[in-house]
Short mmCIF file of C-alpha atoms in Angstrom, two decimals:
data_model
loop_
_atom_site.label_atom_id
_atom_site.label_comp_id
_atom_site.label_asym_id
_atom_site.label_seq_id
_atom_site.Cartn_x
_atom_site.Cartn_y
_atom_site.Cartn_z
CA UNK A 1 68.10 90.86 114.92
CA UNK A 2 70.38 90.39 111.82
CA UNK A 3 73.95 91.36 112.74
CA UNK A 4 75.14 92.50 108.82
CA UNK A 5 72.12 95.08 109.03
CA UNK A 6 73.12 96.03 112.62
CA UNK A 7 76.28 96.90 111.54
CA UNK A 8 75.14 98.46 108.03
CA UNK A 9 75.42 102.24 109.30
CA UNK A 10 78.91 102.13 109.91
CA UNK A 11 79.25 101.46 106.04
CA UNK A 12 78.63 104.94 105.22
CA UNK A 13 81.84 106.24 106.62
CA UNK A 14 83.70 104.03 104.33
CA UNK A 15 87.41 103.72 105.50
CA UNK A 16 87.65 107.22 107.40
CA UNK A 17 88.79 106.44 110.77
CA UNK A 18 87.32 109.76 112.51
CA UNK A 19 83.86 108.89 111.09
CA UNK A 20 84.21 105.02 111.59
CA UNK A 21 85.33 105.39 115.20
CA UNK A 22 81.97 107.85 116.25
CA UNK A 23 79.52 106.27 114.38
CA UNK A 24 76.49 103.17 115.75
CA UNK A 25 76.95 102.84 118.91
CA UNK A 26 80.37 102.10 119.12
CA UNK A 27 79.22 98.87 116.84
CA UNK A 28 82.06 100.26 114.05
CA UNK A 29 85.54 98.43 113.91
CA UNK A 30 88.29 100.54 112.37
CA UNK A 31 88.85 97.34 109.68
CA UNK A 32 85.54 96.69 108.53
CA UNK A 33 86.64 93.24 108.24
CA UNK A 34 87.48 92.93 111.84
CA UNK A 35 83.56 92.82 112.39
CA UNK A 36 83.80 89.27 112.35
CA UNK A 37 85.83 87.19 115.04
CA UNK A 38 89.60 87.14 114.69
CA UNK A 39 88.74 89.79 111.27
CA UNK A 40 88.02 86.63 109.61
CA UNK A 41 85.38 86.83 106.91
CA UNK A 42 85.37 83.24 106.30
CA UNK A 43 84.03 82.71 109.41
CA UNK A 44 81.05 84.55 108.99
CA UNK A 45 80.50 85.23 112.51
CA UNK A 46 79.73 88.54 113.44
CA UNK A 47 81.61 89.60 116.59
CA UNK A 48 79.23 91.73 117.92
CA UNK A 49 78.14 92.52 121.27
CA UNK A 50 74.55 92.63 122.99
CA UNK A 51 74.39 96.17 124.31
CA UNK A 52 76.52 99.07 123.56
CA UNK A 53 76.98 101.74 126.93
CA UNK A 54 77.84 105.38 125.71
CA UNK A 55 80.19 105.94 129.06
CA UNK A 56 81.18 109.39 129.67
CA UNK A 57 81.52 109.36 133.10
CA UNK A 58 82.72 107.01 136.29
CA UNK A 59 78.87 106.01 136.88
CA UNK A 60 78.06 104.99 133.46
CA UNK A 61 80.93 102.13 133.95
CA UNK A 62 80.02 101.35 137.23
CA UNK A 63 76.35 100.78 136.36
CA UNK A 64 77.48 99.03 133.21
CA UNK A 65 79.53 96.54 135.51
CA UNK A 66 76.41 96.03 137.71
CA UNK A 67 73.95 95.67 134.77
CA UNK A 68 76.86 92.81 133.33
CA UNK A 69 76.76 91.59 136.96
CA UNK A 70 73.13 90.91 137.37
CA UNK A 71 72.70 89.71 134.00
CA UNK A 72 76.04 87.04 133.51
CA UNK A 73 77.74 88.48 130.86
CA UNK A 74 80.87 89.65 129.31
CA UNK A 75 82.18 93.29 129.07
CA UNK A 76 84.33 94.51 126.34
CA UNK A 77 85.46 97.66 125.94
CA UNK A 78 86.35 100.05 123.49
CA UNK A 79 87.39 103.71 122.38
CA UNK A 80 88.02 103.20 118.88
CA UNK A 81 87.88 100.11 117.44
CA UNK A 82 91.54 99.97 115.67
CA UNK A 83 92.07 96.42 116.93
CA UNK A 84 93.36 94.18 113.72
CA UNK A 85 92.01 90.99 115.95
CA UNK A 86 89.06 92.09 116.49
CA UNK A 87 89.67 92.08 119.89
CA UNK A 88 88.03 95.55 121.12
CA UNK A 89 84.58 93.77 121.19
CA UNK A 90 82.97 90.12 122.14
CA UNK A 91 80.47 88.40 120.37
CA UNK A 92 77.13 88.57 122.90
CA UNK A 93 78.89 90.90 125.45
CA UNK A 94 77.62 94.50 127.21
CA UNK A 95 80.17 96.81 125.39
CA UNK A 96 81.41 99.90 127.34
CA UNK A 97 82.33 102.64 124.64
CA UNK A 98 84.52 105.04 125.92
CA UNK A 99 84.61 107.43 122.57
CA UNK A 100 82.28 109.83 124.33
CA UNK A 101 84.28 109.84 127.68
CA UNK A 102 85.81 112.74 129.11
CA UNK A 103 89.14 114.09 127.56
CA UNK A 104 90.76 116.00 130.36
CA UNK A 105 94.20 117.18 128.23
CA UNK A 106 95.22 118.84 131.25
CA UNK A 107 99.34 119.69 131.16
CA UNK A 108 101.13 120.11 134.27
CA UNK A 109 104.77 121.50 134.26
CA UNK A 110 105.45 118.74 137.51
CA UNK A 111 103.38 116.14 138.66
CA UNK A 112 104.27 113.36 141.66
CA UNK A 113 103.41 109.92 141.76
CA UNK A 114 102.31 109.13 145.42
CA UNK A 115 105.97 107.17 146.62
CA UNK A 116 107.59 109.12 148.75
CA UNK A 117 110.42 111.52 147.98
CA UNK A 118 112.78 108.71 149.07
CA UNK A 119 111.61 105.91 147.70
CA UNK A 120 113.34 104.23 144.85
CA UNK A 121 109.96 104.50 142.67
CA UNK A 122 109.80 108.19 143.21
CA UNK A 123 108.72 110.26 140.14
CA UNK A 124 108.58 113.71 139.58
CA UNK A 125 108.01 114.99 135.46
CA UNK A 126 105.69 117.29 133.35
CA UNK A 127 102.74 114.89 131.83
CA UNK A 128 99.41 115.53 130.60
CA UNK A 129 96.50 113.99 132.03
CA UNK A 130 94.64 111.82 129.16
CA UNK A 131 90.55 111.36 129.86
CA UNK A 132 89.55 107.96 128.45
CA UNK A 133 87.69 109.49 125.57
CA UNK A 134 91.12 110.85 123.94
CA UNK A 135 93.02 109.74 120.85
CA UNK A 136 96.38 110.79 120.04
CA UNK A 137 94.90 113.46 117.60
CA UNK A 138 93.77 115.05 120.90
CA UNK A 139 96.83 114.69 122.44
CA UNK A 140 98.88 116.13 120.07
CA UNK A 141 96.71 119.60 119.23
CA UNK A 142 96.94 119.62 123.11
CA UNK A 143 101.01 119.89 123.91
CA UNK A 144 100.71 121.42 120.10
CA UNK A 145 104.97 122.24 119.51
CA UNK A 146 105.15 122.93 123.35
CA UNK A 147 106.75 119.15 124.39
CA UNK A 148 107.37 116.58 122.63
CA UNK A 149 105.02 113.37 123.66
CA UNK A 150 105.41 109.45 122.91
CA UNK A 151 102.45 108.88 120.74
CA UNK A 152 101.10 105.77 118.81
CA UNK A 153 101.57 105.54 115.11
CA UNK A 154 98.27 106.76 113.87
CA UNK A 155 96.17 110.04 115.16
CA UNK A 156 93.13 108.41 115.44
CA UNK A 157 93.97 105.57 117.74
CA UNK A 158 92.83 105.41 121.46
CA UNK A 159 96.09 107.40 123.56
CA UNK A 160 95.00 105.35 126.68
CA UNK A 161 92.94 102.55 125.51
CA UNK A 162 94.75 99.09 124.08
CA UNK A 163 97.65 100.66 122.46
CA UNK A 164 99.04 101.32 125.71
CA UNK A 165 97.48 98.86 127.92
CA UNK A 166 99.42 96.35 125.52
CA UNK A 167 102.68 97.98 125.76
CA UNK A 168 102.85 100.87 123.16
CA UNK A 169 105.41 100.91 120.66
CA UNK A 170 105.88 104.10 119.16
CA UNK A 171 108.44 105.55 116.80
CA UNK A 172 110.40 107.22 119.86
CA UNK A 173 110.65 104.55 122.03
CA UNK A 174 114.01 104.08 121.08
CA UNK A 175 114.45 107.48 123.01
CA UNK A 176 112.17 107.44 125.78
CA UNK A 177 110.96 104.32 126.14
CA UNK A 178 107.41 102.35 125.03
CA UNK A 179 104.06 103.93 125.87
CA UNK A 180 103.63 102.40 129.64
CA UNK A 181 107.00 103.36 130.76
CA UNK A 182 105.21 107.60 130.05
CA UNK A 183 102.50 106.66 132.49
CA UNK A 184 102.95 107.74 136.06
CA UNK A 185 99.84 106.25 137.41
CA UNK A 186 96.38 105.14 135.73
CA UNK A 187 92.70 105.70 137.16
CA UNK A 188 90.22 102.58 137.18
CA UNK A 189 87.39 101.39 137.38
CA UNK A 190 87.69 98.00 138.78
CA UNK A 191 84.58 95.79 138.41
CA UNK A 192 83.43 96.15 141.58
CA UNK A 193 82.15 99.78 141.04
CA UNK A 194 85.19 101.00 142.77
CA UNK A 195 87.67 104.06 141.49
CA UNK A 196 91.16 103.25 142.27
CA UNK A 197 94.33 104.98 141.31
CA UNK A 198 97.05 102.85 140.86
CA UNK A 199 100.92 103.90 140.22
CA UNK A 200 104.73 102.51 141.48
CA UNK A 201 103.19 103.02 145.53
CA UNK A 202 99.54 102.76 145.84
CA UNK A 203 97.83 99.29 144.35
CA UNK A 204 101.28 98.97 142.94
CA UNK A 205 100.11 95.11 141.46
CA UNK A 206 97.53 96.51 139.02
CA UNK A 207 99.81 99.47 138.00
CA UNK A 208 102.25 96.90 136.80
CA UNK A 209 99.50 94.89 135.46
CA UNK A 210 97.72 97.80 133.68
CA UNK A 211 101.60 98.30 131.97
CA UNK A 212 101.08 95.57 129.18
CA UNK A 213 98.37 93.39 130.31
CA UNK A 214 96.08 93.91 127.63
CA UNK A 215 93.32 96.58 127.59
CA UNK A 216 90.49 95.92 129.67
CA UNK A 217 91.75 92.83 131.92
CA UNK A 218 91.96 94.16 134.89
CA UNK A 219 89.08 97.02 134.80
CA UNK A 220 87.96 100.00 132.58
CA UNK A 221 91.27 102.63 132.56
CA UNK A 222 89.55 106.09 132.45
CA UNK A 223 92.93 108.63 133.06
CA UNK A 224 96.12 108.71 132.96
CA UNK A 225 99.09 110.91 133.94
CA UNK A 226 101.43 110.55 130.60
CA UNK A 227 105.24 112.18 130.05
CA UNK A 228 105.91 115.07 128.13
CA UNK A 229 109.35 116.06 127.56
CA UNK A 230 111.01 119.12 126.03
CA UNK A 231 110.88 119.51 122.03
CA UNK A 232 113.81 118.01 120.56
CA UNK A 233 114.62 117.49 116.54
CA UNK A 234 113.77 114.61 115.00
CA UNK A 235 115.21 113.37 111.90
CA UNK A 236 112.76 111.64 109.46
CA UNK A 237 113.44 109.45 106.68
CA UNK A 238 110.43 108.82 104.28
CA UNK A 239 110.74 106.20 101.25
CA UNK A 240 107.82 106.78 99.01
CA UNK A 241 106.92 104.59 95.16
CA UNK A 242 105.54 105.69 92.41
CA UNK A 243 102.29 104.24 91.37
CA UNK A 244 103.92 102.80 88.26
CA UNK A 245 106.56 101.12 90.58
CA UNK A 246 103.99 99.07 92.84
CA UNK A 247 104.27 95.92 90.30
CA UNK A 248 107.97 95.77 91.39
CA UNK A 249 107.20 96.64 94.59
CA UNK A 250 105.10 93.38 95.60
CA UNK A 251 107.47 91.27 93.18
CA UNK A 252 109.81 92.17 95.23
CA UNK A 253 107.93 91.77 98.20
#
């Protein structure tokens, strides 16, 4: 079929990210330009995949892997589709979209990782447990001005999709850290069809994998226990221009 009129419907949502991110499929990238590989226009080739899997639960993944088994071919996955490389989908792949997955948004006051109490790796904090359907707009109507929560720098990116599979900076890290060091363990889907969970003790290798290896290497992450700490102040310092001063803005730039 022709890929531009494949991807046509995701037009009509112009640049809204809410709309963009829900709309064909999954087919949508967040930078319409990013619908070709590497967001490169010049190229002119559509990076688009095969067949699109609306996953909202563990056996919609699991029968996606065995479909992509049977049938030799690549799996991508994506929430949202805020990748600037493009690199949220594959050119000829089965996608699994994970915008429709559960959302869970469940807070618990204290929640243990499975090391013992001994053990060096031990953790013990109040998180919230993130589905793989959430972005941080989710999160943050979820802890509301009850914690405070390490969040990525726009409200409709995926909370545990590739922003923190690829390290997640965020404007408190300086504070508490980058986006993996909040999660206490993840849940996957490994391509086998099994459900693991994976933290400092138990399949210890893929939790430090998982913790800046890129999102979807190492299987399809579908929850994850994430810090919240107490509200604190934050001080914020905005610098804003004036339309008419945009001229001396990129001459200066």
């Amino acid at each position: 079929t022709n890929k531009e009129q494949t991807y046509f419907p995701c037009y009509s949502a112009d640049s809204n990210a809410y709309a963009i991110s829900s709309l064909n499929n999954g087919l949508c990238m967040h930078s319409h330009a990013c619908r070709y590989k590497f967001c490169n226009s010049q190229d002119a080739k559509m990076n688009l995949p095969l067949y699109s899997v609306d996953a909202k639960n563990h056996t919609d993944i699991i029968y996606a892997f065995q479909y992509a088994k049977e049938n030799d071919l690549y799996v991508s996955v994506k929430t949202t589709g805020h990748s600037y490389t493009g690199s949220s989908t594959e050119e000829g792949s089965l996608l699994v979209w994970m915008h429709n997955y559960e959302k869970d948004l469940t807070i618990y006051e204290s929640f243990q990782n499975s090391c013992p109490a001994s053990h060096e790796k031990y953790v013990e904090h109040g998180v919230i447990s993130i589905g793989g359907g959430a972005v941080w707009d989710d999160v943050i109507e979820a802890v509301k001005d009850n914690y405070h929560v390490v969040t990525g720098g726009g409200r409709t990116v995926s909370a545990i999709g590739g922003w923190l599979q690829g390290g997640g900076l965020s404007f408190s890290s300086r504070k508490y850290g980058i986006g993996v060091d909040q999660a206490i363990d993840f849940e996957v889907v490994l391509t086998n069809g099994t459900v693991v969970t994976a933290d400092a003790c138990t399949n210890s290798d893929l939790y430090f994998a998982l913790r800046g290896g890129g999102g979807g290497t190492y299987g399809v992450v579908t929850k994850v226990h994430y810090k919240i700490y107490p509200k604190t102040a934050i001080t914020v310092v905005q610098y804003s221009l004036l339309a008419s001063d945009y001229g001396k803005y990129w001459e200066f730039i």
